[in-house]
Short mmCIF file of C-alpha atoms in Angstrom, two decimals:
data_model
loop_
_atom_site.label_atom_id
_atom_site.label_comp_id
_atom_site.label_asym_id
_atom_site.label_seq_id
_atom_site.Cartn_x
_atom_site.Cartn_y
_atom_site.Cartn_z
CA MET G 1 21.30 10.92 -28.80
CA THR G 2 19.78 14.39 -27.97
CA ALA G 3 19.38 15.70 -24.20
CA GLY G 4 15.57 15.10 -24.39
CA ARG G 5 16.15 11.02 -25.76
CA ARG G 6 18.64 10.38 -22.94
CA GLU G 7 15.90 12.06 -20.64
CA GLU G 8 13.26 9.80 -21.91
CA SER G 9 15.31 6.46 -21.46
CA ALA G 10 16.58 7.45 -17.90
CA ARG G 11 13.34 7.68 -16.99
CA GLU G 12 12.03 4.66 -18.36
CA SER G 13 14.72 2.51 -17.24
CA ARG G 14 14.06 4.22 -13.59
CA ARG G 15 10.49 3.00 -13.98
CA ARG G 16 11.14 -0.51 -15.53
CA LEU G 17 13.47 -0.79 -12.46
CA LEU G 18 11.26 0.18 -9.60
CA GLU G 19 8.15 -1.73 -11.24
CA ALA G 20 10.45 -5.15 -11.13
CA ALA G 21 11.59 -4.27 -7.89
CA THR G 22 8.24 -3.91 -6.49
CA GLU G 23 7.33 -7.50 -8.18
CA LEU G 24 9.94 -8.93 -6.36
CA VAL G 25 9.20 -6.87 -3.16
CA ALA G 26 5.86 -8.31 -3.17
CA GLU G 27 6.48 -12.00 -4.01
CA GLY G 28 9.24 -13.14 -1.35
CA GLY G 29 9.61 -9.44 0.46
CA PRO G 30 13.17 -6.62 0.45
CA ARG G 31 15.45 -9.71 0.96
CA ALA G 32 13.93 -11.10 -2.73
CA ALA G 33 14.92 -8.27 -4.37
CA SER G 34 18.83 -8.42 -4.70
CA VAL G 35 20.31 -5.85 -7.31
CA GLN G 36 21.21 -8.44 -9.40
CA ALA G 37 17.09 -10.10 -9.32
CA VAL G 38 15.92 -6.86 -10.05
CA ALA G 39 18.23 -6.13 -13.10
CA ASP G 40 17.62 -9.76 -14.33
CA ARG G 41 13.79 -9.13 -14.16
CA ALA G 42 14.35 -5.55 -15.67
CA GLY G 43 16.45 -6.59 -18.11
CA ILE G 44 18.99 -3.41 -17.24
CA SER G 45 22.57 -3.69 -16.11
CA ARG G 46 22.21 -3.91 -12.44
CA GLY G 47 24.66 -0.60 -12.51
CA SER G 48 21.78 1.34 -12.91
CA VAL G 49 20.54 0.98 -9.77
CA ALA G 50 23.13 2.49 -8.83
CA TRP G 51 22.97 4.86 -10.98
CA HIS G 52 18.95 5.95 -10.45
CA PHE G 53 18.77 5.13 -6.16
CA GLY G 54 22.12 5.23 -4.98
CA SER G 55 21.60 1.28 -3.75
CA LYS G 56 19.40 -1.55 -3.37
CA GLU G 57 17.80 0.61 -0.09
CA GLY G 58 17.16 3.51 -2.00
CA LEU G 59 15.79 1.26 -4.40
CA ILE G 60 13.66 -0.40 -1.30
CA VAL G 61 12.76 2.75 -0.19
CA ALA G 62 11.76 4.02 -3.41
CA VAL G 63 9.58 0.88 -3.54
CA ILE G 64 7.54 1.41 -0.63
CA GLY G 65 7.13 5.38 -1.55
CA GLN G 66 5.22 4.12 -4.80
CA ALA G 67 3.06 1.39 -3.09
CA PHE G 68 2.04 4.07 -0.62
CA GLN G 69 1.23 6.44 -3.61
CA ARG G 70 -0.84 3.59 -5.39
CA ALA G 71 -2.80 3.30 -2.52
CA GLU G 72 -3.44 6.24 -1.51
CA GLU G 73 -4.53 7.19 -5.17
CA GLU G 74 -7.22 4.07 -5.06
CA TYR G 75 -8.69 5.33 -2.34
CA ARG G 76 -8.96 8.66 -3.41
CA ARG G 77 -10.08 7.82 -6.63
CA VAL G 78 -12.80 5.13 -4.93
CA LEU G 79 -14.13 7.15 -1.81
CA PRO G 80 -16.56 9.54 -2.96
CA GLU G 81 -16.11 13.03 -2.38
CA SER G 82 -19.93 13.52 -1.86
CA GLY G 83 -23.27 11.56 -2.29
CA PRO G 84 -23.28 8.16 0.38
CA LEU G 85 -20.79 8.41 2.53
CA THR G 86 -20.30 4.49 3.98
CA PHE G 87 -18.10 2.20 5.93
CA ASP G 88 -18.75 -0.73 2.79
CA ALA G 89 -16.84 1.81 0.62
CA LEU G 90 -14.23 2.07 2.73
CA LEU G 91 -13.69 -1.87 3.38
CA ASP G 92 -13.96 -2.07 -0.67
CA ALA G 93 -11.01 0.14 -1.61
CA HIS G 94 -8.77 -1.78 1.20
CA LEU G 95 -9.67 -5.07 0.06
CA THR G 96 -8.89 -3.49 -4.22
CA VAL G 97 -5.45 -1.98 -2.22
CA VAL G 98 -4.75 -5.30 -0.18
CA ASP G 99 -5.27 -7.21 -3.60
CA ALA G 100 -2.92 -5.06 -5.56
CA PRO G 101 1.39 -5.20 -5.68
CA CYS G 102 1.08 -2.60 -3.54
CA GLY G 103 -0.81 -4.18 -0.58
CA ARG G 104 1.73 -7.30 -0.83
CA VAL G 105 3.95 -4.78 -0.71
CA PHE G 106 2.96 -3.88 2.69
CA ALA G 107 3.01 -7.01 4.41
CA THR G 108 6.05 -7.84 3.33
CA VAL G 109 8.05 -4.88 4.08
CA LEU G 110 6.56 -4.92 7.65
CA PRO G 111 8.95 -7.39 9.99
CA GLU G 112 11.44 -5.58 8.18
CA VAL G 113 10.71 -1.99 9.07
CA MET G 114 9.63 -3.47 12.72
CA GLY G 115 12.90 -4.21 13.24
CA GLY G 116 14.19 -1.29 14.33
CA PRO G 117 15.02 2.94 13.00
CA GLY G 118 16.13 3.57 9.36
CA PRO G 119 15.08 4.58 6.09
CA LEU G 120 12.96 1.92 4.94
CA ARG G 121 11.00 2.03 8.60
CA ASP G 122 10.91 6.29 7.63
CA ALA G 123 9.31 4.96 4.25
CA TYR G 124 6.74 3.02 5.85
CA VAL G 125 5.83 5.47 8.35
CA ARG G 126 5.33 8.52 5.97
CA GLY G 127 3.34 6.82 3.66
CA TYR G 128 0.98 5.03 6.39
CA GLU G 129 0.94 8.72 7.65
CA GLY G 130 -0.56 9.87 4.35
CA THR G 131 -3.03 7.07 3.50
CA ARG G 132 -3.75 7.62 7.34
CA ARG G 133 -5.18 10.74 6.64
CA VAL G 134 -7.03 10.00 3.56
CA TRP G 135 -9.12 7.42 5.75
CA VAL G 136 -9.11 10.22 9.03
CA GLY G 137 -10.83 11.93 6.61
CA TYR G 138 -13.48 10.33 5.35
CA LEU G 139 -14.35 7.95 8.47
CA GLU G 140 -14.76 11.43 10.45
CA ARG G 141 -17.90 12.46 7.73
CA ILE G 142 -19.37 8.91 7.67
CA THR G 143 -18.38 8.88 11.92
CA ALA G 144 -20.61 12.61 12.41
CA GLY G 145 -22.89 11.90 14.70
CA THR G 146 -22.90 8.38 15.36
CA PRO G 147 -22.76 7.55 19.45
CA GLY G 148 -20.72 4.62 20.84
CA LEU G 149 -18.22 4.43 18.12
CA PRO G 150 -14.44 5.15 19.10
CA ASP G 151 -12.90 8.10 17.13
CA ALA G 152 -11.76 8.03 13.57
CA LYS G 153 -7.74 7.85 13.96
CA SER G 154 -8.70 4.68 15.54
CA LEU G 155 -10.67 3.22 13.41
CA ALA G 156 -8.55 4.37 10.57
CA SER G 157 -5.37 2.30 12.46
CA LEU G 158 -7.86 -1.10 13.22
CA VAL G 159 -8.93 -1.45 9.33
CA PHE G 160 -5.53 -0.41 7.86
CA GLY G 161 -4.02 -3.24 10.53
CA SER G 162 -6.68 -5.55 10.02
CA GLY G 163 -5.90 -5.53 6.22
CA VAL G 164 -1.84 -5.92 6.34
CA GLY G 165 -2.88 -8.37 9.50
CA VAL G 166 -5.21 -10.44 6.52
CA ASN G 167 -2.57 -9.70 4.33
CA THR G 168 0.84 -11.37 5.93
CA LEU G 169 -1.28 -14.44 6.86
CA HIS G 170 -2.41 -14.54 3.45
CA GLY G 171 1.10 -15.12 2.53
CA LEU G 172 2.19 -17.34 5.18
CA ASP G 173 -0.02 -20.18 4.28
CA GLY G 174 -2.35 -18.82 1.01
CA LEU G 175 -5.37 -20.34 3.41
CA VAL G 176 -6.67 -16.85 4.13
CA ASP G 177 -9.18 -16.07 1.77
CA ARG G 178 -9.18 -12.19 1.83
CA ALA G 179 -12.95 -11.29 0.93
CA GLU G 180 -13.81 -13.74 3.33
CA ALA G 181 -11.91 -12.09 5.81
CA PHE G 182 -13.15 -8.54 4.64
CA ALA G 183 -16.35 -9.82 5.01
CA ALA G 184 -16.01 -10.74 8.55
CA LEU G 185 -14.96 -7.05 9.81
CA ARG G 186 -17.97 -5.69 7.81
CA THR G 187 -20.35 -8.47 10.54
CA LEU G 188 -18.19 -7.66 13.51
CA PHE G 189 -18.32 -3.81 13.12
CA GLU G 190 -22.05 -4.54 12.72
CA LEU G 191 -22.50 -6.85 16.16
CA ALA G 192 -20.36 -4.30 17.61
CA GLY G 193 -22.79 -1.37 16.99
CA GLY G 194 -25.71 -2.19 14.65
CA PRO G 195 -25.18 -1.29 10.90
CA ALA G 196 -21.20 -0.48 9.57
CA PRO G 197 -21.25 3.09 9.77
CA GLY G 198 -22.73 5.28 7.23
CA ALA G 199 -24.08 1.39 5.80
CA ASP G 200 -28.23 1.56 5.05
CA GLY G 201 -30.67 -0.34 7.46
#
């Protein structure tokens, strides 16, 4: 096997392990993503986890990093750089992310990272800070000149926290409808100060 072929094979193995771990974490949290379970789902030997990620913890750190990367890519894809800027567009983008595997990763990993300092918490905080920068930049543009609204950083924390909370409750009992919850959030903003920031009418 040539060096190029080996590198390609290694990249594919890493991708499969990461995808398998993401699915397991989204379904049941980090505890569900045992080395054996990840290897079985990926169809790769369990020794490959240590080879590519060092340890299960290294693998979960990679899962968290990829989840936030995919979320940030989705926000940048959906939120317009110019033209009409609306709070609804942000909520629609967030609902898309919340419904995706990356959003479920945020909800299932959060209890683990709240337990104290460590690599998982560090990865979560790094990812959240990157996502928050995207949100704050967008919210600063759509709230500019609107009196009485919280600052963009506070709004970003509120909306992100609402999404993670909705996802967590959905995971607990399955009774929370994510679309309905986001519709309620839109209504709350309208009741608090008229139409949601940037909305028409």
